[in-house]
Coordinates of C-alpha atoms in Angstrom, one line a residue:
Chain A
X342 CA 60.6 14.5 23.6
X343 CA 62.8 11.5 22.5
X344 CA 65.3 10.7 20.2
X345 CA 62.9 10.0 17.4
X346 CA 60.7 13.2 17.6
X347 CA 63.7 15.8 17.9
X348 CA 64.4 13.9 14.2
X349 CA 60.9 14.2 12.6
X350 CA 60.8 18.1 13.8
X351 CA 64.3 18.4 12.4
X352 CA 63.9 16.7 9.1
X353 CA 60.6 18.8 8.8
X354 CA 62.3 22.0 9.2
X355 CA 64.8 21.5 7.5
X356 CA 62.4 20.3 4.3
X357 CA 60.1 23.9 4.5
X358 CA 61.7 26.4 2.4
X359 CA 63.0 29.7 4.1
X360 CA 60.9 31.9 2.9
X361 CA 57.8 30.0 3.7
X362 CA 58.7 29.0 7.1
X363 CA 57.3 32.2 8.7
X364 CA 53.9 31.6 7.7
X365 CA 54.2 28.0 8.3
X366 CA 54.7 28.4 11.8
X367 CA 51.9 31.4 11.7
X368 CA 49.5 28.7 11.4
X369 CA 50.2 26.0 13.6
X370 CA 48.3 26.1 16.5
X371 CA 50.5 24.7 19.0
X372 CA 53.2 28.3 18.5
X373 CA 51.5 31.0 20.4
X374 CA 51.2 35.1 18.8
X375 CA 54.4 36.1 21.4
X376 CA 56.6 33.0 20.9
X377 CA 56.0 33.5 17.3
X378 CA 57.6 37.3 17.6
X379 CA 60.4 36.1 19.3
X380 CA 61.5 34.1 17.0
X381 CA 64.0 35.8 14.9
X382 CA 63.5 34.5 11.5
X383 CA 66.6 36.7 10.2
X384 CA 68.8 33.9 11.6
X385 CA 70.1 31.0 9.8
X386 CA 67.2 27.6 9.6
X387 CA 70.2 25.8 12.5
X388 CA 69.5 28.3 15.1
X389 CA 65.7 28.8 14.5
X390 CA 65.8 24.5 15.0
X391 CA 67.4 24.9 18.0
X392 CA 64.8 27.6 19.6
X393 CA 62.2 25.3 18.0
X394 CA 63.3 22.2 19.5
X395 CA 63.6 24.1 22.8
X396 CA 60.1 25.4 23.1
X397 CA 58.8 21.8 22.3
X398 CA 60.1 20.6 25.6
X399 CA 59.1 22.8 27.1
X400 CA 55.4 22.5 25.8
X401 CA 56.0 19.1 26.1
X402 CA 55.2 18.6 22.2
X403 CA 54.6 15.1 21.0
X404 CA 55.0 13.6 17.6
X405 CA 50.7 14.4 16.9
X406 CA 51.3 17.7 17.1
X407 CA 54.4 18.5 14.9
X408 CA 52.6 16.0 12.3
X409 CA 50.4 19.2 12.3
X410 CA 52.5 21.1 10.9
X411 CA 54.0 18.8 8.3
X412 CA 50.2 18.4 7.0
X413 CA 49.9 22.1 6.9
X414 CA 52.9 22.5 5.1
X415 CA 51.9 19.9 2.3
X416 CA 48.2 21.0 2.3
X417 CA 50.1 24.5 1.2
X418 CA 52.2 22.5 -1.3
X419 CA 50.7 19.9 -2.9
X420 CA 52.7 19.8 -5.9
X421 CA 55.6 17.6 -5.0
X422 CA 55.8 14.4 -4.6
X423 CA 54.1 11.9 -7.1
X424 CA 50.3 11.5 -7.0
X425 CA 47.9 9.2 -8.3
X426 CA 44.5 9.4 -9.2
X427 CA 42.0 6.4 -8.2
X428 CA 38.7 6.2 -9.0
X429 CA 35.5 4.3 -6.6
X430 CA 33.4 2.1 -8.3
X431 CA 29.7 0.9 -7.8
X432 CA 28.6 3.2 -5.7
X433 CA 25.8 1.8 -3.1
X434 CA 22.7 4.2 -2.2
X435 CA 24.0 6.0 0.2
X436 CA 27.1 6.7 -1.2
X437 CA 26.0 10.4 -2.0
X438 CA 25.2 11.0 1.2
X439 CA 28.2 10.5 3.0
X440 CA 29.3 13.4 4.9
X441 CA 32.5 14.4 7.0
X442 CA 31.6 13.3 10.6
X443 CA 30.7 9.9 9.3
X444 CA 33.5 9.3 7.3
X445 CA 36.3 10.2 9.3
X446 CA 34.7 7.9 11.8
X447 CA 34.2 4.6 9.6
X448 CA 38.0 5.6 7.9
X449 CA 39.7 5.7 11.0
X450 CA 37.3 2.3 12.8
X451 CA 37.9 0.6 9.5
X452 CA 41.8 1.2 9.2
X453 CA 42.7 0.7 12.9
X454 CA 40.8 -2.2 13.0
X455 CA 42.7 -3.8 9.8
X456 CA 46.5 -3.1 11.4
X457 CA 47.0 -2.4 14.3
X458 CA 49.8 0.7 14.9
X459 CA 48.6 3.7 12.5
X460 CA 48.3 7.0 13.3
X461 CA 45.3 8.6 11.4
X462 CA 45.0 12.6 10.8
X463 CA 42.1 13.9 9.1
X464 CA 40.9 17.4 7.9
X465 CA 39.3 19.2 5.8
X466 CA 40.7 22.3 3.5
X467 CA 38.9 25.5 2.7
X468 CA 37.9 23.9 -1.0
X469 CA 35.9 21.3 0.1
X470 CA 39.1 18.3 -0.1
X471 CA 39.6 16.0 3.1
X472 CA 43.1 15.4 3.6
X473 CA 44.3 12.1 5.2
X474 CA 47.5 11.5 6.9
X475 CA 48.4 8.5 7.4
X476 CA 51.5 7.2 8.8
X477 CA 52.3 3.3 8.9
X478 CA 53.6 0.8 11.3
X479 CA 53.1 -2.9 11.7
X480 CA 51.9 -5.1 14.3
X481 CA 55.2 -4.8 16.4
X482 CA 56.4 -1.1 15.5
X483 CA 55.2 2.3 16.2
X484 CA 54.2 4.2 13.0
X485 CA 57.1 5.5 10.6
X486 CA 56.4 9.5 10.6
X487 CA 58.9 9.3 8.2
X488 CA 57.0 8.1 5.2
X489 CA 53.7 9.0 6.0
X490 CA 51.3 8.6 2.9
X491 CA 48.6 11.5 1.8
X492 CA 45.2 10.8 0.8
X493 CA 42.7 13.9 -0.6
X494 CA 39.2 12.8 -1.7
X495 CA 36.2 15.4 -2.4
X496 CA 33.4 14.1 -0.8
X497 CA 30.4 13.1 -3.2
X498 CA 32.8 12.7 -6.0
X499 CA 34.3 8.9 -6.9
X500 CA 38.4 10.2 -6.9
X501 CA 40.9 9.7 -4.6
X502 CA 44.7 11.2 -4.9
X503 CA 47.2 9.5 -3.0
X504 CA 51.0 10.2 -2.5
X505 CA 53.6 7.9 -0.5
X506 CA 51.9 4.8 -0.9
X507 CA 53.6 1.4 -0.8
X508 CA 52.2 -1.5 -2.5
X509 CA 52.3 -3.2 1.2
X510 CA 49.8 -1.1 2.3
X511 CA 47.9 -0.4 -1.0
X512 CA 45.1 -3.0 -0.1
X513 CA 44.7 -2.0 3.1
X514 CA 44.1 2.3 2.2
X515 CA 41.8 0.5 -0.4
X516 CA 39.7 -1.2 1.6
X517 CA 39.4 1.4 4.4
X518 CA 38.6 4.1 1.5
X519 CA 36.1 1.5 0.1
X520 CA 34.1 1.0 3.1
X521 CA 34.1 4.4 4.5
X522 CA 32.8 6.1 1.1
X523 CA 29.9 3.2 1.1
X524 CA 31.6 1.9 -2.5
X525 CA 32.0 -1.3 -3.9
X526 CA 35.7 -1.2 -4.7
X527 CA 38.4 1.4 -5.9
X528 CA 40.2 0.9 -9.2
X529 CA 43.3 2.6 -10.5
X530 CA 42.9 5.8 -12.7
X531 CA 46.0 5.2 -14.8
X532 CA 46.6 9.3 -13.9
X533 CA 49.7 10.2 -12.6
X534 CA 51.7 13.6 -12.1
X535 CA 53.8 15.9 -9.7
X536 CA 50.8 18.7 -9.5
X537 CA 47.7 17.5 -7.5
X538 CA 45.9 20.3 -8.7
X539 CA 46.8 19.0 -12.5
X540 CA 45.6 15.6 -12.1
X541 CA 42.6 16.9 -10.2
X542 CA 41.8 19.5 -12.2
X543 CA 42.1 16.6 -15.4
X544 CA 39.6 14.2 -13.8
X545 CA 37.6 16.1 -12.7
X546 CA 37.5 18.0 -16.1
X547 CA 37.7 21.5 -14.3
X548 CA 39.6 23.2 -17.0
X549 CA 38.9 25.3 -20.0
X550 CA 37.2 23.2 -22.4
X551 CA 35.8 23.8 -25.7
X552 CA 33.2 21.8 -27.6
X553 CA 32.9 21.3 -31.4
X554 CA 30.2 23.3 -33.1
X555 CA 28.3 22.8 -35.9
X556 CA 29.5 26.6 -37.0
X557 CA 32.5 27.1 -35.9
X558 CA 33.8 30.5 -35.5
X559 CA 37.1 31.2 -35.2
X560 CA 37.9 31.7 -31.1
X561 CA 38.3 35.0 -30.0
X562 CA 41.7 36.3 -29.1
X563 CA 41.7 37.9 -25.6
X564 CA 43.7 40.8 -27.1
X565 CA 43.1 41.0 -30.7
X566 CA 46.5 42.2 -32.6
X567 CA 45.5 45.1 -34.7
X568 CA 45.7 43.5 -38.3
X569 CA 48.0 45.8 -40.5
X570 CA 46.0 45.7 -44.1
X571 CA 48.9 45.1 -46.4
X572 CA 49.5 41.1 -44.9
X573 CA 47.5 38.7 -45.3
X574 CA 47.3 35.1 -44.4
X575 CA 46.4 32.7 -47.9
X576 CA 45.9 30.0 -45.4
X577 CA 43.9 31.6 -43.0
X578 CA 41.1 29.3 -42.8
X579 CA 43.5 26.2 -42.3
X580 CA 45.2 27.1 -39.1
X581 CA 41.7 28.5 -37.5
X582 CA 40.8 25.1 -38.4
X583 CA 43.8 23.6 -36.5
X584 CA 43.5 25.7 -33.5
X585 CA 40.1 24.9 -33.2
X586 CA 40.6 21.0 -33.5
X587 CA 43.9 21.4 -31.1
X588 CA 41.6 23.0 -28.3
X589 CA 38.7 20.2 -29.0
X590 CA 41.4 18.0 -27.8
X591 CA 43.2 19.5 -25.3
X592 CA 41.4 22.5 -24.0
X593 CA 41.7 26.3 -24.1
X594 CA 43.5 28.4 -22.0
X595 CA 45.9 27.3 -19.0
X596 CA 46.3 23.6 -19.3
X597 CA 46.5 21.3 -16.3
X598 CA 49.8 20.4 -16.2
X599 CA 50.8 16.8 -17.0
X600 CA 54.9 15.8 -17.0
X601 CA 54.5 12.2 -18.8
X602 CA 52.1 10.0 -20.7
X603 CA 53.3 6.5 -21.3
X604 CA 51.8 4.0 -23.7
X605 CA 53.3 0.1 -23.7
X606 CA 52.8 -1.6 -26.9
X607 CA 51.8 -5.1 -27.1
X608 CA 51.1 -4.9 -30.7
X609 CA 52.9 -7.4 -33.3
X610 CA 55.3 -5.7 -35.3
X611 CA 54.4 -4.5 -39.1
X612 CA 56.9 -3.5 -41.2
X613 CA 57.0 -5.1 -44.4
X614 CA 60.5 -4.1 -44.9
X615 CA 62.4 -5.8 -41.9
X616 CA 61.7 -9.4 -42.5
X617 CA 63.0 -10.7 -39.1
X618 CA 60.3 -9.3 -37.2
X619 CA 57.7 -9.0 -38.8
X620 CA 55.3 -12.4 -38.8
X621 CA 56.0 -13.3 -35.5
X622 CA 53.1 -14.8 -33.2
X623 CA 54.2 -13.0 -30.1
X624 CA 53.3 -9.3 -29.9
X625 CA 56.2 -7.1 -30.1
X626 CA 56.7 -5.3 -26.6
X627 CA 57.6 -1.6 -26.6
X628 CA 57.2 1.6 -24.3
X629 CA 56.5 5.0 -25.8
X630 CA 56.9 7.8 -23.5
X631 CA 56.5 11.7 -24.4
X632 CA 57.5 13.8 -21.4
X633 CA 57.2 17.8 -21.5
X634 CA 57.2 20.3 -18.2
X635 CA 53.7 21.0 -19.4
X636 CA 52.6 17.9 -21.6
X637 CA 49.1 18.9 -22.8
X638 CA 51.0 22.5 -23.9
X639 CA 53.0 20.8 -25.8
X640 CA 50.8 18.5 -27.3
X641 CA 48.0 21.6 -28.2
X642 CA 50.7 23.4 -29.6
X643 CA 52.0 20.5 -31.8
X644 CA 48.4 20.4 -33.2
X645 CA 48.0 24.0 -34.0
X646 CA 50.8 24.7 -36.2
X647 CA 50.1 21.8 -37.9
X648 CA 53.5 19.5 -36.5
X649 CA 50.8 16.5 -35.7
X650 CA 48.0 15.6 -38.1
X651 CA 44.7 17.0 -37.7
X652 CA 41.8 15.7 -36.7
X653 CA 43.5 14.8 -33.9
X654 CA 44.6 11.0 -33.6
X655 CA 42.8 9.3 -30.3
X656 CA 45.7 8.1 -28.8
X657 CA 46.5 11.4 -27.5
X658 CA 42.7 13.2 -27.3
X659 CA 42.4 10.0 -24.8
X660 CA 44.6 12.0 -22.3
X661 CA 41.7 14.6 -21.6
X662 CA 39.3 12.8 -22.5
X663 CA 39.4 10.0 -20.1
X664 CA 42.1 11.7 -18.1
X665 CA 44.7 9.1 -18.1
X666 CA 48.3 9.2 -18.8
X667 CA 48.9 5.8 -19.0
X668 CA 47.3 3.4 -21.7
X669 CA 48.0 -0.2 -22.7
X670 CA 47.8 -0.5 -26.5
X671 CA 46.9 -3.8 -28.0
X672 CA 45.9 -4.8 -31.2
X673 CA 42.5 -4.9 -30.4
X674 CA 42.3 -1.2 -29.6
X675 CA 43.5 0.9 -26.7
Chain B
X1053 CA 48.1 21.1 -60.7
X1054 CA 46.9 24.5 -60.0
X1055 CA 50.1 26.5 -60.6
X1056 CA 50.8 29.9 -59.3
X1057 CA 51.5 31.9 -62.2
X1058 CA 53.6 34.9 -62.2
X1059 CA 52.6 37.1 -65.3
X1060 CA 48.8 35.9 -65.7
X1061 CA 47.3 39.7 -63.4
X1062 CA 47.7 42.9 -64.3
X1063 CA 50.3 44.7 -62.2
X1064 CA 48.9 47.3 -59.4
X1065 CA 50.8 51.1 -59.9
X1066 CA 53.5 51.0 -57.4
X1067 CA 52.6 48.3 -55.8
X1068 CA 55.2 45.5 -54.9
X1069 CA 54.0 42.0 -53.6
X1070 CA 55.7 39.3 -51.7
X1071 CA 54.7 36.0 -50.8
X1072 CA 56.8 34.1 -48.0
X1073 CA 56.2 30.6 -47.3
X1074 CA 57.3 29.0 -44.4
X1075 CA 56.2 25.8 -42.9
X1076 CA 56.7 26.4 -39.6
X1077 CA 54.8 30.5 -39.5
X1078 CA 57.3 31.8 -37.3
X1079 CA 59.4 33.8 -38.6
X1080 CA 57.1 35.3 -41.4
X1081 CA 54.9 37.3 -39.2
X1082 CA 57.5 39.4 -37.7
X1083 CA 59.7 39.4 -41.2
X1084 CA 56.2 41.0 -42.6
X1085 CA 55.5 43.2 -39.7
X1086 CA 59.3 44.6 -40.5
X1087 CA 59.2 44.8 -44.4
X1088 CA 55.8 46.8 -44.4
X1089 CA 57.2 49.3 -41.7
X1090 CA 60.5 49.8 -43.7
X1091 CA 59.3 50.7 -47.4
X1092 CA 57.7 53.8 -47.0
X1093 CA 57.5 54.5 -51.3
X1094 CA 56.3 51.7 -52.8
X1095 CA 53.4 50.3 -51.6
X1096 CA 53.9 46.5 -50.2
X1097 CA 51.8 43.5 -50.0
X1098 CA 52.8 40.9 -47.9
X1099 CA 51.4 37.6 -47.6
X1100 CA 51.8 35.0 -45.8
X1101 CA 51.5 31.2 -46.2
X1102 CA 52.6 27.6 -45.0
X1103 CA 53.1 25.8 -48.7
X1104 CA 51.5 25.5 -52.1
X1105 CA 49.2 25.0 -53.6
X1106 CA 47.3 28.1 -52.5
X1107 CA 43.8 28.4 -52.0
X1108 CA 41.5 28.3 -54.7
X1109 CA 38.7 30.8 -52.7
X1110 CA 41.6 33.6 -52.9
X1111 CA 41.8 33.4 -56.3
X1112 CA 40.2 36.5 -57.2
X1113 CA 41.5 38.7 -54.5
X1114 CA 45.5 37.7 -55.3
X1115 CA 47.0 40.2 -56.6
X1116 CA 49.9 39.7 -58.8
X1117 CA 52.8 38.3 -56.6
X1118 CA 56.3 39.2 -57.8
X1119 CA 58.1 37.6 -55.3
X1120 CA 57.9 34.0 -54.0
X1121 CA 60.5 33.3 -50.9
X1122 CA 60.9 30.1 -49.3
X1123 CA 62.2 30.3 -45.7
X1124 CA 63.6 26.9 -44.5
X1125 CA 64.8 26.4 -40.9
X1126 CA 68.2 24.3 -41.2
X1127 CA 67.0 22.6 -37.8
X1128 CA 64.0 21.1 -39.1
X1129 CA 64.4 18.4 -41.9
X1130 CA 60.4 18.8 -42.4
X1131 CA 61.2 22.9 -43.3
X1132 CA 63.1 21.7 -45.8
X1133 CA 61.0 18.8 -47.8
X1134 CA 57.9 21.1 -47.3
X1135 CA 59.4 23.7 -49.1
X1136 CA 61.0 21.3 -51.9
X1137 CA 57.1 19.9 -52.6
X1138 CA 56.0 23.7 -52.6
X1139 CA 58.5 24.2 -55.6
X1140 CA 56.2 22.3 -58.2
X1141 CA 52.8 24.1 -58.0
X1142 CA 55.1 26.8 -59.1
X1143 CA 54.8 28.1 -62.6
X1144 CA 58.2 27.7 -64.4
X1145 CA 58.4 31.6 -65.5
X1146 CA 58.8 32.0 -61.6
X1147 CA 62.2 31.0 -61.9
X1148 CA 63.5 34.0 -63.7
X1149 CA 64.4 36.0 -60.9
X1150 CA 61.0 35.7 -58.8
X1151 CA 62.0 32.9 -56.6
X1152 CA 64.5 33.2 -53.6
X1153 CA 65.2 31.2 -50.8
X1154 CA 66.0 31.8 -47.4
X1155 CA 67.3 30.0 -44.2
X1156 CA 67.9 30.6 -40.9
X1157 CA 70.4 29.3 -38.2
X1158 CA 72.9 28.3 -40.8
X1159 CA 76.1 29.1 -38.3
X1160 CA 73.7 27.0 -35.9
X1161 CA 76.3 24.3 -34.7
X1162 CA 73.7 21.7 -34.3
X1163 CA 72.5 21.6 -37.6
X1164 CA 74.0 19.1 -39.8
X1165 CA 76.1 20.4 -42.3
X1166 CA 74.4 18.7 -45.4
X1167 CA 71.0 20.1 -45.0
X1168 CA 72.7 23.8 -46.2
X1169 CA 74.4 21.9 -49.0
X1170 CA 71.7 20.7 -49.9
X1171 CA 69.4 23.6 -49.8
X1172 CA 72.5 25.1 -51.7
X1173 CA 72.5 22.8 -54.3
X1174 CA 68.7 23.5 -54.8
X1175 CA 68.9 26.8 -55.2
X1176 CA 71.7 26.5 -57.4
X1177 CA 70.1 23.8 -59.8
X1178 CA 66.7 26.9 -60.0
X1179 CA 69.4 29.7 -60.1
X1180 CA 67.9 31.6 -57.1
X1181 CA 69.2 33.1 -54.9
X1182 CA 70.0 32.0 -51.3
X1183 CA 69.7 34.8 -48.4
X1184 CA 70.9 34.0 -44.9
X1185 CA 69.2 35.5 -42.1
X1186 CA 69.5 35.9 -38.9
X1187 CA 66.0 35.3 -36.9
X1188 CA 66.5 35.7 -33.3
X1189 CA 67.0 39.4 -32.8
X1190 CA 65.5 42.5 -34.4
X1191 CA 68.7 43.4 -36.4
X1192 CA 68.6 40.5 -38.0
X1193 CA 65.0 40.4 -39.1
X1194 CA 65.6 44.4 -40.0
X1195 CA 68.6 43.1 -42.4
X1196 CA 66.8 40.1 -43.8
X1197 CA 63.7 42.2 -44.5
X1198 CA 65.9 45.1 -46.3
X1199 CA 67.6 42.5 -48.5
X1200 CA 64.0 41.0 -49.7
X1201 CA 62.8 44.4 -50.2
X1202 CA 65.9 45.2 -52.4
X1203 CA 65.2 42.1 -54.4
X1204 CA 61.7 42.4 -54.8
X1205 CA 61.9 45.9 -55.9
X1206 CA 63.5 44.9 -58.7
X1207 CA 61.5 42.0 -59.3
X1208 CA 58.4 44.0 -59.1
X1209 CA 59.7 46.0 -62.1
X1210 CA 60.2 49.3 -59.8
X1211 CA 64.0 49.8 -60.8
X1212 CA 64.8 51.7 -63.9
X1213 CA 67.2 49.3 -65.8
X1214 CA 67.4 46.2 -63.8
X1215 CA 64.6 43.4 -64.1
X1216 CA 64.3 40.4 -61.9
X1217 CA 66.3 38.3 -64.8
X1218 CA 69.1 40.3 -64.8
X1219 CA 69.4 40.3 -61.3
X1220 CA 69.0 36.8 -60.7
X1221 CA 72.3 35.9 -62.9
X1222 CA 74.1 38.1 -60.8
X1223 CA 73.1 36.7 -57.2
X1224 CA 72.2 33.2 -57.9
X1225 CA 74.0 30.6 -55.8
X1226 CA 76.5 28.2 -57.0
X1227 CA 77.5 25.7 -55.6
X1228 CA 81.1 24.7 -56.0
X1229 CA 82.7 21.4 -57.5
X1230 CA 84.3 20.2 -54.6
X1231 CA 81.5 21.1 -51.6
X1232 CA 80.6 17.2 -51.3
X1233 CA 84.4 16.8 -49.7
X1234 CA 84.5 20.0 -47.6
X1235 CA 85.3 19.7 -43.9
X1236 CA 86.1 22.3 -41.4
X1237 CA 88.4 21.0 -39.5

C-alpha cells in the first residue's frame, strides 16, 4: 500500500464519526467477523488507524476496496455535502425500460470511453437508488480519491442528485448519464440543499400533501386538545382558513427540509418616491435570499398565523410546487 | 364601522367576560387556559381573537364583553400598529375603565426603547391602564392572569363599591413630561 492509499484510508477514518465507526466497519466486506472482534473500539480513532492500516497490508488492500467503505459510509449519510437535483429530458422509447445490468454497463463504456483515467463504482441501495462513485483524473493522472463526486438516480424516474461535481467535469457526467438512461439531454433542476432525502423527497413530491377541496373541513388534529367551554376563538374560521391555504402550499406534516431559496431580480426598479432609480432602461439587479434550518417550516408557519398574506403569493408555492429553490425573476414573470 | 359596543346586552348573573386580542395568538391561549383555572366564583368567559372588527356571524352568541385587552409584543412593530387599528371599531364608552393594555418583554434589551413609550403614551392619551407581563414562564402568565382577573371583576360590576370608571382613574398610565429626553445611561 503506497503513500497515497495509507492517506485516503486515513482521511476516511478520520472523517467517520466515533460512534458510527463500529458499524461502518461491520459492513465492509473486506474486515472479516474475528478481525472485527479484535479490534478494540474503546481505544482512541489514532490507534484503531494504526491496527487498520496494519491489516491492509497485510490483506494487501488497494485503493478499490477502501473506496468501499467510504461509499458505505455516505450511502448511510447522505445529508452532508451539497446536492443538486437534475432532471432528464426527452425521454426516447426505451427509456422506461432501462434496467440495472444495462445501465451500469453503458455508464461505465460511455464515461471511460470519454476520459480516459476514472474509476467507476456502482450499486444499488435497498430503496431502489443506484449510487455512482465517481472519482476523476485526467488524461496523464490517476483518479483523485480525494474529491470523488456522487451520483444517485432512481431508475425509471427522470432525476439525478449529484454532490462533488466540478464544472470541468459537468459535461462529461452529463453526457454519460444521458446516454446510459436512453435520454435526450439533462437539464438543471434549480433544486439545491444539504439533505438528499429533502431534495428528493421535493421532486419527487413524496411528502404529505394536501389538495384544495371544494368543502373544506377543517384538518384534523392528530391529538385533539380537549376544548375548555368558557374560551372561545371569534376568529375561528379565519385561521382554519390560513392553515388550510398554508398546507395547500407547503404541505402537511414533516416537511422536506430545504436550508435556502434564492430569487435574483432582474426587474426595473418601481418606486415612485426615489427619483434616481426609478425610469431607468436597465433592469435593476438584486438577490433575495430567505434561509431557515427547515425553510418550508418556516415558510408554512409564516402563512398560518397570518405573518404572510393569504392566498399564498406564487413566488413562494413555486418552491413545492415545481420543487425548485432557485428562480430568476423577470418582468415578464418568474 | 361595526363597533363593539359595551352596554348594548344584557349582563349574564355572575358571569365576567374578557376579550384579549393579540395579533400574534400566542400568548392568549395559555393566558386564557390560566385565568379560567384560577377564578373558581365568578363564572369567566374568555375569548380570544387576533383584531377588530369581530365577526358579524357571532353576533348573536357574544355575550356582553366587559373587558377588552390588547396584548402587544414590544419585539414586533406589527403587534403594535395591529393593535392601534383595532382601537377604532371600539365603541367610545369602552374607554371608561373597559379597555387595558398589555405588553410583554418590556425589560427585553433588544427592544427599542420608543416602542414602550409609545404604547405608554397611547394608553395614557385613552386613560387605560398598562399591565406588564411576563410571558415566558408559568409565574408570570399566573401573575398577568391574576391582575386581569382583578380588573375585570370590577369592570364586570362584581365588586361592591368600585366600578370600572373609578378604577380606571386610579390605574391609568401617565406618561411623564420629560420621557421624550430619558436615557439610561
Amino acid at each position: 500500500m503506497d503513500d497515497s492509499t495509507n492517506r485516503i484510508l486515513q482521511r476516511l477514518i478520520r472523517r467517520i464519526p466515533s460512534q458510527m465507526f463500529q458499524t461502518m466497519l461491520g459492513k465492509w466486506a473486506h474486515l472479516s467477523r474475528e478481525d472485527l472482534h479484535s479490534l478494540d473500539f474503546t481505544q482512541p480513532k489514532w490507534v484503531l488507524t494504526e491496527h487498520l492500516l496494519a491489516h491492509c497490508e497485510e490483506k494487501g488492500l488497494t485503493v478499490k476496496h477502501i473506496t468501499e467503505l467510504e461509499m458505505i459510509y455516505i450511502i448511510e449519510n447522505p445529508n452532508q455535502g451539497m446536492w443538486h437535483g437534475f432532471q432528464l429530458l426527452d425521454a426516447e422509447e426505451d427509456a422506461p425500460s432501462i434496467e440495472l445490468t444495462q445501465f451500469k454497463e453503458q455508464f461505465k463504456a460511455n464515461l471511460t470511453e470519454l476520459i480516459r483515467h476514472v474509476s467507476i463504482k456502482i450499486k444499488k441501495h435497498t430503496d431502489e437508488a443506484i449510487w455512482i462513485r465517481v472519482a476523476w483524473g485526467d488524461n496523464f493522472t490517476k483518479p483523485n480519491h480525494l474529491k470523488p463526486t456522487y451520483v444517485v438516480h432512481h431508475l425509471q424516474t427522470p432525476y439525478v442528485f449529484v454532490t462533488g461535481l466540478t464544472s470541468k467535469h459537468k459535461p462529461l457526467l452529463n453526457q454519460a448519464l444521458v446516454l446510459a438512461t436512453r435520454y435526450g439531454s439533462m437539464k438543471d433542476a434549480h433544486l439545491s440543499g444539504r439533505n438528499l432525502t429533502a431534495i428528493r423527497d421535493l421532486l419527487m413530491r413524496q411528502y404529505q400533501q394536501v389538495f384544495p377541496t371544494k368543502h373544506p373541513k377543517p384538518l384534523q388534529e392528530k391529538n385533539p386538545v380537549p376544548r375548555n367551554p368558557n374560551i372561545e376563538k371569534e376568529q375561528a374560521e379565519n385561521t382554519e382558513n390560513r392553515l388550510q391555504m398554508a398546507c395547500e402550499a407547503f404541505g402537511d406534516g414533516t416537511l422536506p427540509q430545504l436550508q435556502k431559496a434564492v430569487y435574483k431580480l432582474e426587474t426595473k426598479f418601481r418606486d415612485n418616491s426615489n427619483k434616481t432609480l426609478t425610469g431607468r432602461e436597465e433592469p435593476f439587479r438584486g438577490v433575495v435570499e430567505f434561509a431557515s434550518t427547515n425553510l418550508l417550516e418556516s415558510l408554512r408557519h409564516c402563512v398560518s398565523s397570518g405573518m404572510a398574506s393569504t392566498p399564498v403569493t406564487p413566488l413562494l408555492s413555486s418552491i413545492t410546487q415545481k420543487g425548485r429553490n432557485y428562480f430568476v425573476i423577470t418582468d415578464k414573470g418568474v | 364601522m361595526s363597533l363593539l359596543k359595551p352596554f348594548s346586552k344584557l349582563p349574564g348573573l355572575n358571569t365576567a367576560n374578557i376579550l384579549l386580542v393579540e395579533n400574534e395568538e400566542q400568548f392568549q391561549q395559555k393566558l386564557a387556559d390560566t385565568v379560567v383555572l384560577q377564578e373558581k366564583n365568578v363564572n369567566v368567559n374568555v375569548r380570544l381573537a387576533r383584531s377588530l372588527p369581530l365577526p358579524m356571524e357571532n353576533e348573536e352568541s357574544r355575550p356582553r364583553i366587559d373587558l377588552v385587552v390588547f396584548i402587544i409584543h414590544l419585539t414586533s412593530e406589527l403587534s403594535f400598529q395591529s393593535a392601534e387599528t383595532s382601537l377604532k371599531y371600539l365603541d367610545p364608552g369602552y374607554f371608561q375603565g373597559k379597555v387595558c393594555f398589555l405588553v410583554t418583554s418590556a425589560r427585553n434589551v433588544s427592544v427599542p426603547p420608543e416602542r414602550l413609550v409609545s404604547v405608554r403614551k397611547l394608553a395614557a392619551s385613552l386613560h387605560c391602564p398598562l399591565l406588564c407581563a411576563e410571558d415566558q414562564t408559568t409565574e408570570g402568565v399566573t401573575t398577568a392572569a391574576h391582575r386581569l382577573l382583578a380588573i375585570l371583576k370590577v369592570a364586570a360590576g362584581l365588586v361592591p363599591m368600585a366600578t370600572g370608571l373609578y378604577l380606571s382613574t386610579l390605574t391609568r398610565c401617565t406618561v411623564p413630561s420629560d420621557i421624550d429626553q430619558q436615557n439610561f445611561e
